[in-house]
Amino acid sequence: MTGGITAQAQEVKKVAEPAEWVNPLMGTASNPDLSNGNTYPAIGLPWGMNLWSPQTGPMGDGWMYSYDATKIRGFKQTHQPSPWMNDYGQFAIMPVTGGMKFDQDARASWFSHKAEISKPYYYSVYLADHDVTAEIAPTERAAQFRFTFPKSDSSFIVIDAFDKGSYVKIIPSERKIIGYSTRHAGKKMENFKDYFVIYSDKAFNLSRTWHKKTLAGDTLELKADHAGAIIGFKTKRGEQVNLKVASSFISFDQAELNLKREIGGDNFDQTKQKARNIWNKTLSRISVEGGSVDQTRTFYSCLYRMLFFPNKLYELDAQNKTVHFSPYNGKVLPGYLYGGTGFWDTFRALYPFLNLMFPSVNKEMQEGLVNDYKEGGWLPEWSSPGYANVMVGNNSASIVSEAYLKGLRGYDIDKLYEALLHDANNEGPMSAVGRYGVKYYNELGYVPYDVKINENAARTLEYAYDDFAIYQLGKALHRPQAELDIYKKRAMNYKNLFDPSTGLMRGKNKDGKFQSPFNPFKWGDAFTEGNSWHYSWSVFHDIQGLVNLMGGRQKFVNKLDSVFILPPIFDDSYYGGVIHEIREMQIMNMGQYAHGNQPIQHMIYLYNYAGEPWKTQRWVREAMNKLYKPTPDGYCGDEDNGQTSAWYVFSSIGFYPVCPASDQYVLGAPLFKKATLKLENGKTVTINAPANSAANKYVTNMTLNAKPYSNNWVSHSGLLRGAVINFDMSAQPNKNRGTNPASFPYSFSNEK
């Protein structure tokens, strides 16, 4: 292990190389019925255009790598944000020996995790059936492979361009293979191709192309539904064959350029070391000290997961100008583009994290959103890489507003504000873009239950928060008061679904009567991947308003307590079976608290708004300890593009962005004795909790910049100026601190 560890308490001091503490296999012991993360070991660079992964699943399977699998079929270039979204821009490379085995089942090899090394910047595995060790080292748009072969007259490398339309060409004189794959899981994209170029440092004794399960005749160029290539050579025992690989969404020439620019003359070890340096530098932006080995590993494994999506979809042309293939119109256009994230998940904590720690990266993402809107006519709510018809809400409003409100500048915010108004007042080309049910929402103040619009209550609650985000941005841009008043009023629409008889949110019919019969344990239906107990807290911008609706602070706290006290019962009739999110709640033994999915993840922090912050401190620690481990089964549900990891990273440093489109983070309690945040502006935030321990999980007192501090929140703007926060921790809660309403976090209802 890197960094000193005291034997007694196994406490980790300074971490010198955080990349060595990452376990890319965290969350990979998953399947469609039970997610322990639904991740794959992503070998790549932060926000890189391409990632690489060993592939255990069959071609086209979203579960490309399962920890419980016993065979590897190839090493796949991937852009997959989630197994549910599946992949695009993909092809695979596999070394084989003993015969021309190119079909994915025939070429597959047994492997063991005992002979596997998985790092963010490097992957190695022993392929037992071929007696070959395979290694990968990545760049943003390219990679190097190193295959160590046995003594053999028949050593081969197979290139699989996958089905649904592909092309390969072998050029032996240049030791080169080119090709493209068109396979993608999303809706049709004009002109979509993932062009790849591969160079070998060893001449080919044999060159063949193949399609499906058949070797082609005497052609070295093949276009087919499913095309592939094989190169072969004699090898000595221990002989290493190196490949340099790059791809492009634009052209073969651009792929060559990407290869030249990112790998050039570097050998495998140089590429590996450069990637390692980048990971250590990026992960070192936050350093944690004084946690256990497992806590430190979990922290950096989560931080690693937060630095991939949305990923770069842009490339640099021969003049070093930024260009991208547009998934919206099939053209190559100037400017930035990112893709591969669902805002329903990531508006909650991943984007707040980017705005705090990597604002320059999010600035590029905002420029990309301008291009999404210009080229496609809408902002993407789930991009993979274009519009995907999944999830609910109009949460691009939060993504755009928060970035500007937290200080990002230098991009066309007026165009993005225009996009927010456009998307907030129109139904999109599919239900997940724009606002499905907008006519009802704007007229009635909610999306009705009985008009054949699914998950209507969830949509209403999210639209209300999104309207708050639009209002906040409009105010910052000095928009006309009449316009602001519309969104200010709509931000209160959450009240229209509050049912006083149950104290919960409930679907409402068009005639104004609540939907009946009502089962608060029913998943789906009026809600999205959750029930009323999960979604009733989705009033991020106005918790005080929710406290008032629920009958005051004591009743509100009792309701929060009930989430943990109730048994994990459920009604799955809307789905016609137990979906994995339900099962994950049921088996965690935290009552109705379903941390494995996003809607309730902020709820633990809400005790701060009702004067009992020690309960937040207790439950935050409980969730961190119980629901996260640096192991293949280390998450308690879908990791979801960094969101579930961002909850852990924020929580472990002591605060969380309950309302992203505000200037505040709500306090919890830190997990480590010390955390240091190095901000992009050169300032530092230091969080000290020297008495922190497994027992000492409560905050008795705190100081901010050496002054006593009694609020239940800290401000983003304050942190940007640099800060030292000292927490006094103890085993007993301080029931006097944070109880005064003057200490409570921001709520819209409290605005004068």
Short mmCIF file of N, CA and C in Angstrom, two decimals, residues 270-419:
data_model
loop_
_atom_site.label_atom_id
_atom_site.label_comp_id
_atom_site.label_asym_id
_atom_site.label_seq_id
_atom_site.Cartn_x
_atom_site.Cartn_y
_atom_site.Cartn_z
N GLN A 270 5.72 3.92 -21.26
CA GLN A 270 5.60 5.38 -21.22
C GLN A 270 4.13 5.81 -21.20
N THR A 271 3.32 5.16 -22.03
CA THR A 271 1.88 5.46 -22.03
C THR A 271 1.26 5.14 -20.67
N LYS A 272 1.65 4.00 -20.12
CA LYS A 272 1.16 3.59 -18.80
C LYS A 272 1.54 4.61 -17.73
N GLN A 273 2.81 5.06 -17.75
CA GLN A 273 3.27 6.00 -16.73
C GLN A 273 2.58 7.35 -16.87
N LYS A 274 2.39 7.81 -18.11
CA LYS A 274 1.68 9.09 -18.32
C LYS A 274 0.25 9.00 -17.77
N ALA A 275 -0.41 7.87 -18.05
CA ALA A 275 -1.79 7.69 -17.56
C ALA A 275 -1.81 7.66 -16.03
N ARG A 276 -0.84 6.96 -15.47
CA ARG A 276 -0.74 6.89 -14.00
C ARG A 276 -0.55 8.28 -13.40
N ASN A 277 0.32 9.08 -14.02
CA ASN A 277 0.57 10.44 -13.52
C ASN A 277 -0.70 11.29 -13.57
N ILE A 278 -1.45 11.17 -14.67
CA ILE A 278 -2.68 11.95 -14.81
C ILE A 278 -3.68 11.55 -13.72
N TRP A 279 -3.81 10.24 -13.49
CA TRP A 279 -4.75 9.80 -12.44
C TRP A 279 -4.32 10.28 -11.06
N ASN A 280 -3.03 10.16 -10.76
CA ASN A 280 -2.57 10.60 -9.44
C ASN A 280 -2.79 12.10 -9.25
N LYS A 281 -2.53 12.87 -10.30
CA LYS A 281 -2.71 14.32 -10.21
C LYS A 281 -4.20 14.67 -10.02
N THR A 282 -5.06 14.01 -10.78
CA THR A 282 -6.49 14.33 -10.74
C THR A 282 -7.10 13.90 -9.41
N LEU A 283 -6.79 12.68 -8.97
CA LEU A 283 -7.33 12.18 -7.71
C LEU A 283 -6.77 12.94 -6.52
N SER A 284 -5.56 13.50 -6.66
CA SER A 284 -4.93 14.23 -5.54
C SER A 284 -5.57 15.59 -5.28
N ARG A 285 -6.50 15.98 -6.12
CA ARG A 285 -7.21 17.24 -5.86
C ARG A 285 -7.95 17.18 -4.51
N ILE A 286 -8.29 15.99 -4.08
CA ILE A 286 -8.82 15.81 -2.72
C ILE A 286 -7.94 14.79 -2.02
N SER A 287 -7.38 15.17 -0.89
CA SER A 287 -6.63 14.18 -0.13
C SER A 287 -7.32 13.95 1.21
N VAL A 288 -7.41 12.70 1.60
CA VAL A 288 -8.04 12.35 2.89
C VAL A 288 -7.01 11.61 3.74
N GLU A 289 -7.10 11.85 5.05
CA GLU A 289 -6.17 11.24 6.00
C GLU A 289 -6.95 10.79 7.23
N GLY A 290 -6.42 9.73 7.89
CA GLY A 290 -6.98 9.35 9.18
C GLY A 290 -8.19 8.44 9.11
N GLY A 291 -8.45 7.87 7.93
CA GLY A 291 -9.50 6.86 7.83
C GLY A 291 -8.88 5.47 7.85
N SER A 292 -9.72 4.46 7.83
CA SER A 292 -9.22 3.08 7.75
C SER A 292 -8.78 2.78 6.32
N VAL A 293 -8.11 1.64 6.16
CA VAL A 293 -7.70 1.20 4.82
C VAL A 293 -8.93 1.09 3.91
N ASP A 294 -9.98 0.45 4.40
CA ASP A 294 -11.18 0.27 3.59
C ASP A 294 -11.85 1.60 3.24
N GLN A 295 -11.91 2.52 4.21
CA GLN A 295 -12.53 3.82 3.94
C GLN A 295 -11.73 4.60 2.89
N THR A 296 -10.41 4.52 2.99
CA THR A 296 -9.56 5.22 2.02
C THR A 296 -9.71 4.61 0.63
N ARG A 297 -9.75 3.30 0.57
CA ARG A 297 -9.94 2.63 -0.73
C ARG A 297 -11.31 2.96 -1.31
N THR A 298 -12.33 2.96 -0.45
CA THR A 298 -13.68 3.28 -0.93
C THR A 298 -13.74 4.70 -1.45
N PHE A 299 -13.12 5.63 -0.72
CA PHE A 299 -13.15 7.04 -1.11
C PHE A 299 -12.55 7.22 -2.50
N TYR A 300 -11.35 6.69 -2.71
CA TYR A 300 -10.69 6.92 -4.00
C TYR A 300 -11.31 6.09 -5.12
N SER A 301 -11.91 4.96 -4.79
CA SER A 301 -12.63 4.18 -5.82
C SER A 301 -13.88 4.94 -6.27
N CYS A 302 -14.55 5.59 -5.32
CA CYS A 302 -15.72 6.41 -5.68
C CYS A 302 -15.29 7.63 -6.49
N LEU A 303 -14.21 8.27 -6.06
CA LEU A 303 -13.74 9.47 -6.77
C LEU A 303 -13.38 9.12 -8.21
N TYR A 304 -12.73 7.98 -8.41
CA TYR A 304 -12.41 7.49 -9.76
C TYR A 304 -13.66 7.37 -10.62
N ARG A 305 -14.73 6.81 -10.05
CA ARG A 305 -15.99 6.62 -10.81
C ARG A 305 -16.62 7.94 -11.22
N MET A 306 -16.31 9.01 -10.48
CA MET A 306 -16.96 10.30 -10.75
C MET A 306 -16.29 11.07 -11.88
N LEU A 307 -15.17 10.53 -12.40
CA LEU A 307 -14.35 11.30 -13.34
C LEU A 307 -14.41 10.76 -14.77
N PHE A 308 -15.50 10.04 -15.12
CA PHE A 308 -15.62 9.48 -16.47
C PHE A 308 -16.73 10.11 -17.30
N PHE A 309 -17.92 10.24 -16.70
CA PHE A 309 -19.08 10.66 -17.50
C PHE A 309 -19.67 11.95 -16.95
N PRO A 310 -20.19 12.83 -17.85
CA PRO A 310 -20.19 12.67 -19.30
C PRO A 310 -18.77 12.75 -19.84
N ASN A 311 -18.53 12.02 -20.93
CA ASN A 311 -17.17 11.95 -21.46
C ASN A 311 -17.03 12.81 -22.72
N LYS A 312 -15.79 13.13 -23.04
CA LYS A 312 -15.50 13.94 -24.22
C LYS A 312 -15.94 13.21 -25.48
N LEU A 313 -16.68 13.88 -26.31
CA LEU A 313 -17.00 13.35 -27.64
C LEU A 313 -16.36 14.21 -28.72
N TYR A 314 -15.54 15.15 -28.29
CA TYR A 314 -14.89 16.03 -29.28
C TYR A 314 -13.47 15.55 -29.56
N GLU A 315 -12.94 16.00 -30.70
CA GLU A 315 -11.59 15.65 -31.12
C GLU A 315 -10.89 16.92 -31.59
N LEU A 316 -9.57 16.87 -31.75
CA LEU A 316 -8.82 18.04 -32.22
C LEU A 316 -8.34 17.77 -33.63
N ASP A 317 -8.71 18.63 -34.56
CA ASP A 317 -8.37 18.39 -35.97
C ASP A 317 -6.92 18.77 -36.26
N ALA A 318 -6.54 18.71 -37.52
CA ALA A 318 -5.14 18.94 -37.91
C ALA A 318 -4.67 20.35 -37.55
N GLN A 319 -5.62 21.29 -37.46
CA GLN A 319 -5.28 22.67 -37.07
C GLN A 319 -5.43 22.88 -35.56
N ASN A 320 -5.59 21.77 -34.80
CA ASN A 320 -5.79 21.84 -33.35
C ASN A 320 -7.10 22.51 -32.95
N LYS A 321 -8.06 22.53 -33.88
CA LYS A 321 -9.36 23.11 -33.56
C LYS A 321 -10.28 22.01 -33.01
N THR A 322 -11.13 22.39 -32.07
CA THR A 322 -12.07 21.45 -31.45
C THR A 322 -13.22 21.16 -32.41
N VAL A 323 -13.44 19.89 -32.73
CA VAL A 323 -14.52 19.48 -33.63
C VAL A 323 -15.20 18.24 -33.04
N HIS A 324 -16.42 17.98 -33.50
CA HIS A 324 -17.12 16.79 -33.02
C HIS A 324 -18.07 16.26 -34.09
N PHE A 325 -18.31 14.95 -34.04
CA PHE A 325 -19.38 14.35 -34.81
C PHE A 325 -20.67 14.61 -34.06
N SER A 326 -21.69 15.12 -34.75
CA SER A 326 -22.97 15.40 -34.09
C SER A 326 -23.90 14.19 -34.20
N PRO A 327 -24.30 13.63 -33.05
CA PRO A 327 -25.26 12.52 -33.10
C PRO A 327 -26.66 12.98 -33.51
N TYR A 328 -26.84 14.30 -33.59
CA TYR A 328 -28.18 14.84 -33.90
C TYR A 328 -28.42 14.97 -35.40
N ASN A 329 -27.36 15.32 -36.16
CA ASN A 329 -27.57 15.51 -37.60
C ASN A 329 -26.52 14.80 -38.46
N GLY A 330 -25.60 14.07 -37.82
CA GLY A 330 -24.63 13.29 -38.57
C GLY A 330 -23.52 14.09 -39.23
N LYS A 331 -23.41 15.37 -38.86
CA LYS A 331 -22.37 16.21 -39.47
C LYS A 331 -21.18 16.35 -38.52
N VAL A 332 -20.04 16.74 -39.09
CA VAL A 332 -18.87 17.10 -38.28
C VAL A 332 -18.88 18.62 -38.13
N LEU A 333 -18.92 19.07 -36.88
CA LEU A 333 -19.13 20.50 -36.61
C LEU A 333 -18.10 20.99 -35.60
N PRO A 334 -17.86 22.31 -35.56
CA PRO A 334 -16.89 22.85 -34.60
C PRO A 334 -17.43 22.84 -33.17
N GLY A 335 -16.52 22.81 -32.21
CA GLY A 335 -16.91 23.01 -30.82
C GLY A 335 -16.91 21.74 -29.98
N TYR A 336 -17.19 21.94 -28.71
CA TYR A 336 -17.18 20.86 -27.73
C TYR A 336 -18.46 20.04 -27.77
N LEU A 337 -18.35 18.78 -27.37
CA LEU A 337 -19.53 17.95 -27.13
C LEU A 337 -19.14 16.89 -26.11
N TYR A 338 -20.03 16.68 -25.16
CA TYR A 338 -19.89 15.59 -24.18
C TYR A 338 -21.15 14.74 -24.24
N GLY A 339 -21.06 13.52 -23.76
CA GLY A 339 -22.26 12.67 -23.75
C GLY A 339 -22.11 11.54 -22.75
N GLY A 340 -23.22 10.83 -22.51
CA GLY A 340 -23.17 9.65 -21.68
C GLY A 340 -23.52 9.91 -20.23
N THR A 341 -24.57 10.69 -19.99
CA THR A 341 -25.02 10.84 -18.60
C THR A 341 -26.50 11.14 -18.56
N GLY A 342 -27.13 10.76 -17.46
CA GLY A 342 -28.55 11.06 -17.24
C GLY A 342 -28.68 12.10 -16.15
N PHE A 343 -29.24 13.25 -16.50
CA PHE A 343 -29.34 14.34 -15.53
C PHE A 343 -30.24 13.99 -14.34
N TRP A 344 -31.21 13.10 -14.54
CA TRP A 344 -32.08 12.68 -13.43
C TRP A 344 -31.23 12.14 -12.27
N ASP A 345 -30.15 11.45 -12.60
CA ASP A 345 -29.25 10.94 -11.57
C ASP A 345 -28.28 12.02 -11.11
N THR A 346 -27.61 12.64 -12.09
CA THR A 346 -26.37 13.36 -11.78
C THR A 346 -26.55 14.82 -11.41
N PHE A 347 -27.76 15.40 -11.59
CA PHE A 347 -27.94 16.79 -11.15
C PHE A 347 -27.80 16.90 -9.64
N ARG A 348 -27.98 15.81 -8.94
CA ARG A 348 -28.08 15.83 -7.48
C ARG A 348 -26.73 16.11 -6.81
N ALA A 349 -25.69 15.40 -7.23
CA ALA A 349 -24.40 15.58 -6.55
C ALA A 349 -23.19 15.57 -7.48
N LEU A 350 -23.29 14.89 -8.63
CA LEU A 350 -22.12 14.84 -9.51
C LEU A 350 -21.82 16.23 -10.09
N TYR A 351 -22.83 16.91 -10.62
CA TYR A 351 -22.58 18.25 -11.19
C TYR A 351 -22.18 19.26 -10.12
N PRO A 352 -22.81 19.24 -8.93
CA PRO A 352 -22.29 20.10 -7.86
C PRO A 352 -20.81 19.84 -7.55
N PHE A 353 -20.40 18.58 -7.62
CA PHE A 353 -19.00 18.25 -7.40
C PHE A 353 -18.11 18.87 -8.49
N LEU A 354 -18.53 18.76 -9.75
CA LEU A 354 -17.76 19.36 -10.84
C LEU A 354 -17.66 20.87 -10.67
N ASN A 355 -18.75 21.51 -10.28
CA ASN A 355 -18.74 22.96 -10.10
C ASN A 355 -17.81 23.39 -8.97
N LEU A 356 -17.66 22.54 -7.95
CA LEU A 356 -16.76 22.86 -6.84
C LEU A 356 -15.30 22.54 -7.19
N MET A 357 -15.06 21.36 -7.74
CA MET A 357 -13.68 20.87 -7.89
C MET A 357 -13.11 20.98 -9.31
N PHE A 358 -13.95 20.89 -10.33
CA PHE A 358 -13.46 20.90 -11.72
C PHE A 358 -14.31 21.82 -12.60
N PRO A 359 -14.45 23.11 -12.19
CA PRO A 359 -15.32 24.00 -12.98
C PRO A 359 -14.88 24.17 -14.43
N SER A 360 -13.57 24.09 -14.70
CA SER A 360 -13.12 24.27 -16.09
C SER A 360 -13.61 23.12 -16.97
N VAL A 361 -13.74 21.92 -16.39
CA VAL A 361 -14.27 20.78 -17.14
C VAL A 361 -15.76 20.99 -17.39
N ASN A 362 -16.48 21.43 -16.36
CA ASN A 362 -17.92 21.66 -16.56
C ASN A 362 -18.16 22.83 -17.51
N LYS A 363 -17.25 23.78 -17.58
CA LYS A 363 -17.41 24.86 -18.56
C LYS A 363 -17.44 24.28 -19.98
N GLU A 364 -16.54 23.33 -20.26
CA GLU A 364 -16.56 22.66 -21.57
C GLU A 364 -17.89 21.92 -21.77
N MET A 365 -18.37 21.28 -20.70
CA MET A 365 -19.65 20.55 -20.79
C MET A 365 -20.80 21.51 -21.10
N GLN A 366 -20.77 22.71 -20.49
CA GLN A 366 -21.81 23.71 -20.77
C GLN A 366 -21.73 24.17 -22.23
N GLU A 367 -20.51 24.35 -22.74
CA GLU A 367 -20.36 24.70 -24.16
C GLU A 367 -20.91 23.57 -25.03
N GLY A 368 -20.71 22.33 -24.59
CA GLY A 368 -21.27 21.19 -25.30
C GLY A 368 -22.79 21.23 -25.31
N LEU A 369 -23.39 21.65 -24.19
CA LEU A 369 -24.86 21.73 -24.12
C LEU A 369 -25.41 22.77 -25.10
N VAL A 370 -24.67 23.87 -25.29
CA VAL A 370 -25.07 24.85 -26.30
C VAL A 370 -25.16 24.17 -27.67
N ASN A 371 -24.16 23.32 -27.97
CA ASN A 371 -24.15 22.63 -29.26
C ASN A 371 -25.25 21.57 -29.35
N ASP A 372 -25.52 20.87 -28.24
CA ASP A 372 -26.65 19.93 -28.22
C ASP A 372 -27.93 20.65 -28.66
N TYR A 373 -28.16 21.80 -28.06
CA TYR A 373 -29.39 22.56 -28.34
C TYR A 373 -29.41 23.09 -29.77
N LYS A 374 -28.30 23.63 -30.23
CA LYS A 374 -28.25 24.18 -31.59
C LYS A 374 -28.44 23.08 -32.64
N GLU A 375 -27.86 21.90 -32.38
CA GLU A 375 -27.88 20.84 -33.40
C GLU A 375 -29.12 19.95 -33.30
N GLY A 376 -29.66 19.81 -32.11
CA GLY A 376 -30.79 18.89 -31.93
C GLY A 376 -32.11 19.56 -31.62
N GLY A 377 -32.05 20.83 -31.22
CA GLY A 377 -33.28 21.57 -30.93
C GLY A 377 -33.75 21.45 -29.49
N TRP A 378 -33.09 20.61 -28.70
CA TRP A 378 -33.47 20.40 -27.29
C TRP A 378 -32.19 20.14 -26.50
N LEU A 379 -32.28 20.31 -25.19
CA LEU A 379 -31.20 19.84 -24.33
C LEU A 379 -31.44 18.35 -24.05
N PRO A 380 -30.38 17.55 -23.98
CA PRO A 380 -30.56 16.14 -23.69
C PRO A 380 -30.77 15.95 -22.18
N GLU A 381 -31.76 15.17 -21.80
CA GLU A 381 -31.90 14.82 -20.38
C GLU A 381 -31.13 13.53 -20.09
N TRP A 382 -31.01 12.68 -21.10
CA TRP A 382 -30.13 11.50 -21.04
C TRP A 382 -29.46 11.41 -22.40
N SER A 383 -28.13 11.58 -22.44
CA SER A 383 -27.44 11.55 -23.73
C SER A 383 -26.61 10.28 -23.82
N SER A 384 -26.77 9.56 -24.94
CA SER A 384 -26.00 8.32 -25.07
C SER A 384 -25.87 7.87 -26.53
N PRO A 385 -25.21 8.62 -27.42
CA PRO A 385 -24.68 9.96 -27.22
C PRO A 385 -25.69 11.06 -27.55
N GLY A 386 -26.77 10.74 -28.29
CA GLY A 386 -27.82 11.73 -28.57
C GLY A 386 -28.94 11.61 -27.55
N TYR A 387 -30.18 11.90 -27.94
CA TYR A 387 -31.31 11.84 -27.00
C TYR A 387 -31.71 10.40 -26.74
N ALA A 388 -31.91 10.08 -25.47
CA ALA A 388 -32.40 8.76 -25.10
C ALA A 388 -33.72 8.92 -24.35
N ASN A 389 -34.64 8.03 -24.60
CA ASN A 389 -35.98 8.18 -24.03
C ASN A 389 -36.13 7.42 -22.71
N VAL A 390 -35.39 7.85 -21.71
CA VAL A 390 -35.46 7.22 -20.39
C VAL A 390 -35.49 8.28 -19.30
N MET A 391 -36.10 7.93 -18.19
CA MET A 391 -36.23 8.76 -16.99
C MET A 391 -37.15 9.96 -17.22
N VAL A 392 -37.32 10.74 -16.14
CA VAL A 392 -38.30 11.83 -16.16
C VAL A 392 -37.62 13.13 -15.75
N GLY A 393 -38.40 14.20 -15.76
CA GLY A 393 -37.89 15.49 -15.30
C GLY A 393 -37.27 16.27 -16.43
N ASN A 394 -36.91 17.49 -16.08
CA ASN A 394 -36.37 18.44 -17.04
C ASN A 394 -35.12 19.03 -16.38
N ASN A 395 -34.27 18.09 -15.87
CA ASN A 395 -33.22 18.48 -14.94
C ASN A 395 -32.02 19.15 -15.58
N SER A 396 -32.04 19.27 -16.92
CA SER A 396 -31.05 20.13 -17.58
C SER A 396 -31.15 21.55 -17.01
N ALA A 397 -32.34 21.92 -16.53
CA ALA A 397 -32.51 23.25 -15.92
C ALA A 397 -31.59 23.42 -14.72
N SER A 398 -31.46 22.36 -13.92
CA SER A 398 -30.57 22.42 -12.76
C SER A 398 -29.11 22.46 -13.20
N ILE A 399 -28.76 21.64 -14.19
CA ILE A 399 -27.37 21.55 -14.67
C ILE A 399 -26.89 22.91 -15.20
N VAL A 400 -27.74 23.55 -16.00
CA VAL A 400 -27.38 24.83 -16.62
C VAL A 400 -27.37 25.95 -15.58
N SER A 401 -28.41 26.00 -14.76
CA SER A 401 -28.54 27.10 -13.80
C SER A 401 -27.44 27.04 -12.75
N GLU A 402 -27.22 25.86 -12.20
CA GLU A 402 -26.24 25.74 -11.12
C GLU A 402 -24.86 26.19 -11.56
N ALA A 403 -24.44 25.79 -12.77
CA ALA A 403 -23.10 26.13 -13.25
C ALA A 403 -22.91 27.65 -13.26
N TYR A 404 -23.89 28.35 -13.79
CA TYR A 404 -23.77 29.81 -13.88
C TYR A 404 -23.86 30.45 -12.50
N LEU A 405 -24.80 29.97 -11.68
CA LEU A 405 -24.98 30.54 -10.34
C LEU A 405 -23.73 30.33 -9.48
N LYS A 406 -22.98 29.27 -9.76
CA LYS A 406 -21.77 28.99 -8.98
C LYS A 406 -20.51 29.55 -9.64
N GLY A 407 -20.71 30.44 -10.60
CA GLY A 407 -19.58 31.25 -11.06
C GLY A 407 -18.97 30.89 -12.39
N LEU A 408 -19.48 29.87 -13.10
CA LEU A 408 -18.89 29.54 -14.40
C LEU A 408 -19.26 30.62 -15.42
N ARG A 409 -18.29 31.02 -16.23
CA ARG A 409 -18.49 32.07 -17.23
C ARG A 409 -17.74 31.70 -18.50
N GLY A 410 -17.97 32.50 -19.56
CA GLY A 410 -17.18 32.33 -20.78
C GLY A 410 -17.83 31.42 -21.80
N TYR A 411 -19.15 31.24 -21.73
CA TYR A 411 -19.88 30.45 -22.72
C TYR A 411 -21.24 31.13 -22.91
N ASP A 412 -22.00 30.68 -23.88
CA ASP A 412 -23.22 31.38 -24.29
C ASP A 412 -24.38 31.06 -23.36
N ILE A 413 -24.39 31.71 -22.19
CA ILE A 413 -25.44 31.45 -21.20
C ILE A 413 -26.81 31.92 -21.70
N ASP A 414 -26.84 32.95 -22.54
CA ASP A 414 -28.14 33.41 -23.06
C ASP A 414 -28.79 32.36 -23.95
N LYS A 415 -27.97 31.68 -24.74
CA LYS A 415 -28.50 30.60 -25.59
C LYS A 415 -29.00 29.45 -24.71
N LEU A 416 -28.28 29.16 -23.64
CA LEU A 416 -28.71 28.08 -22.74
C LEU A 416 -29.98 28.47 -21.98
N TYR A 417 -30.10 29.74 -21.60
CA TYR A 417 -31.33 30.18 -20.93
C TYR A 417 -32.52 30.08 -21.89
N GLU A 418 -32.27 30.44 -23.14
CA GLU A 418 -33.31 30.28 -24.18
C GLU A 418 -33.73 28.80 -24.27
N ALA A 419 -32.74 27.91 -24.20
CA ALA A 419 -33.03 26.47 -24.25
C ALA A 419 -33.87 26.04 -23.05
#
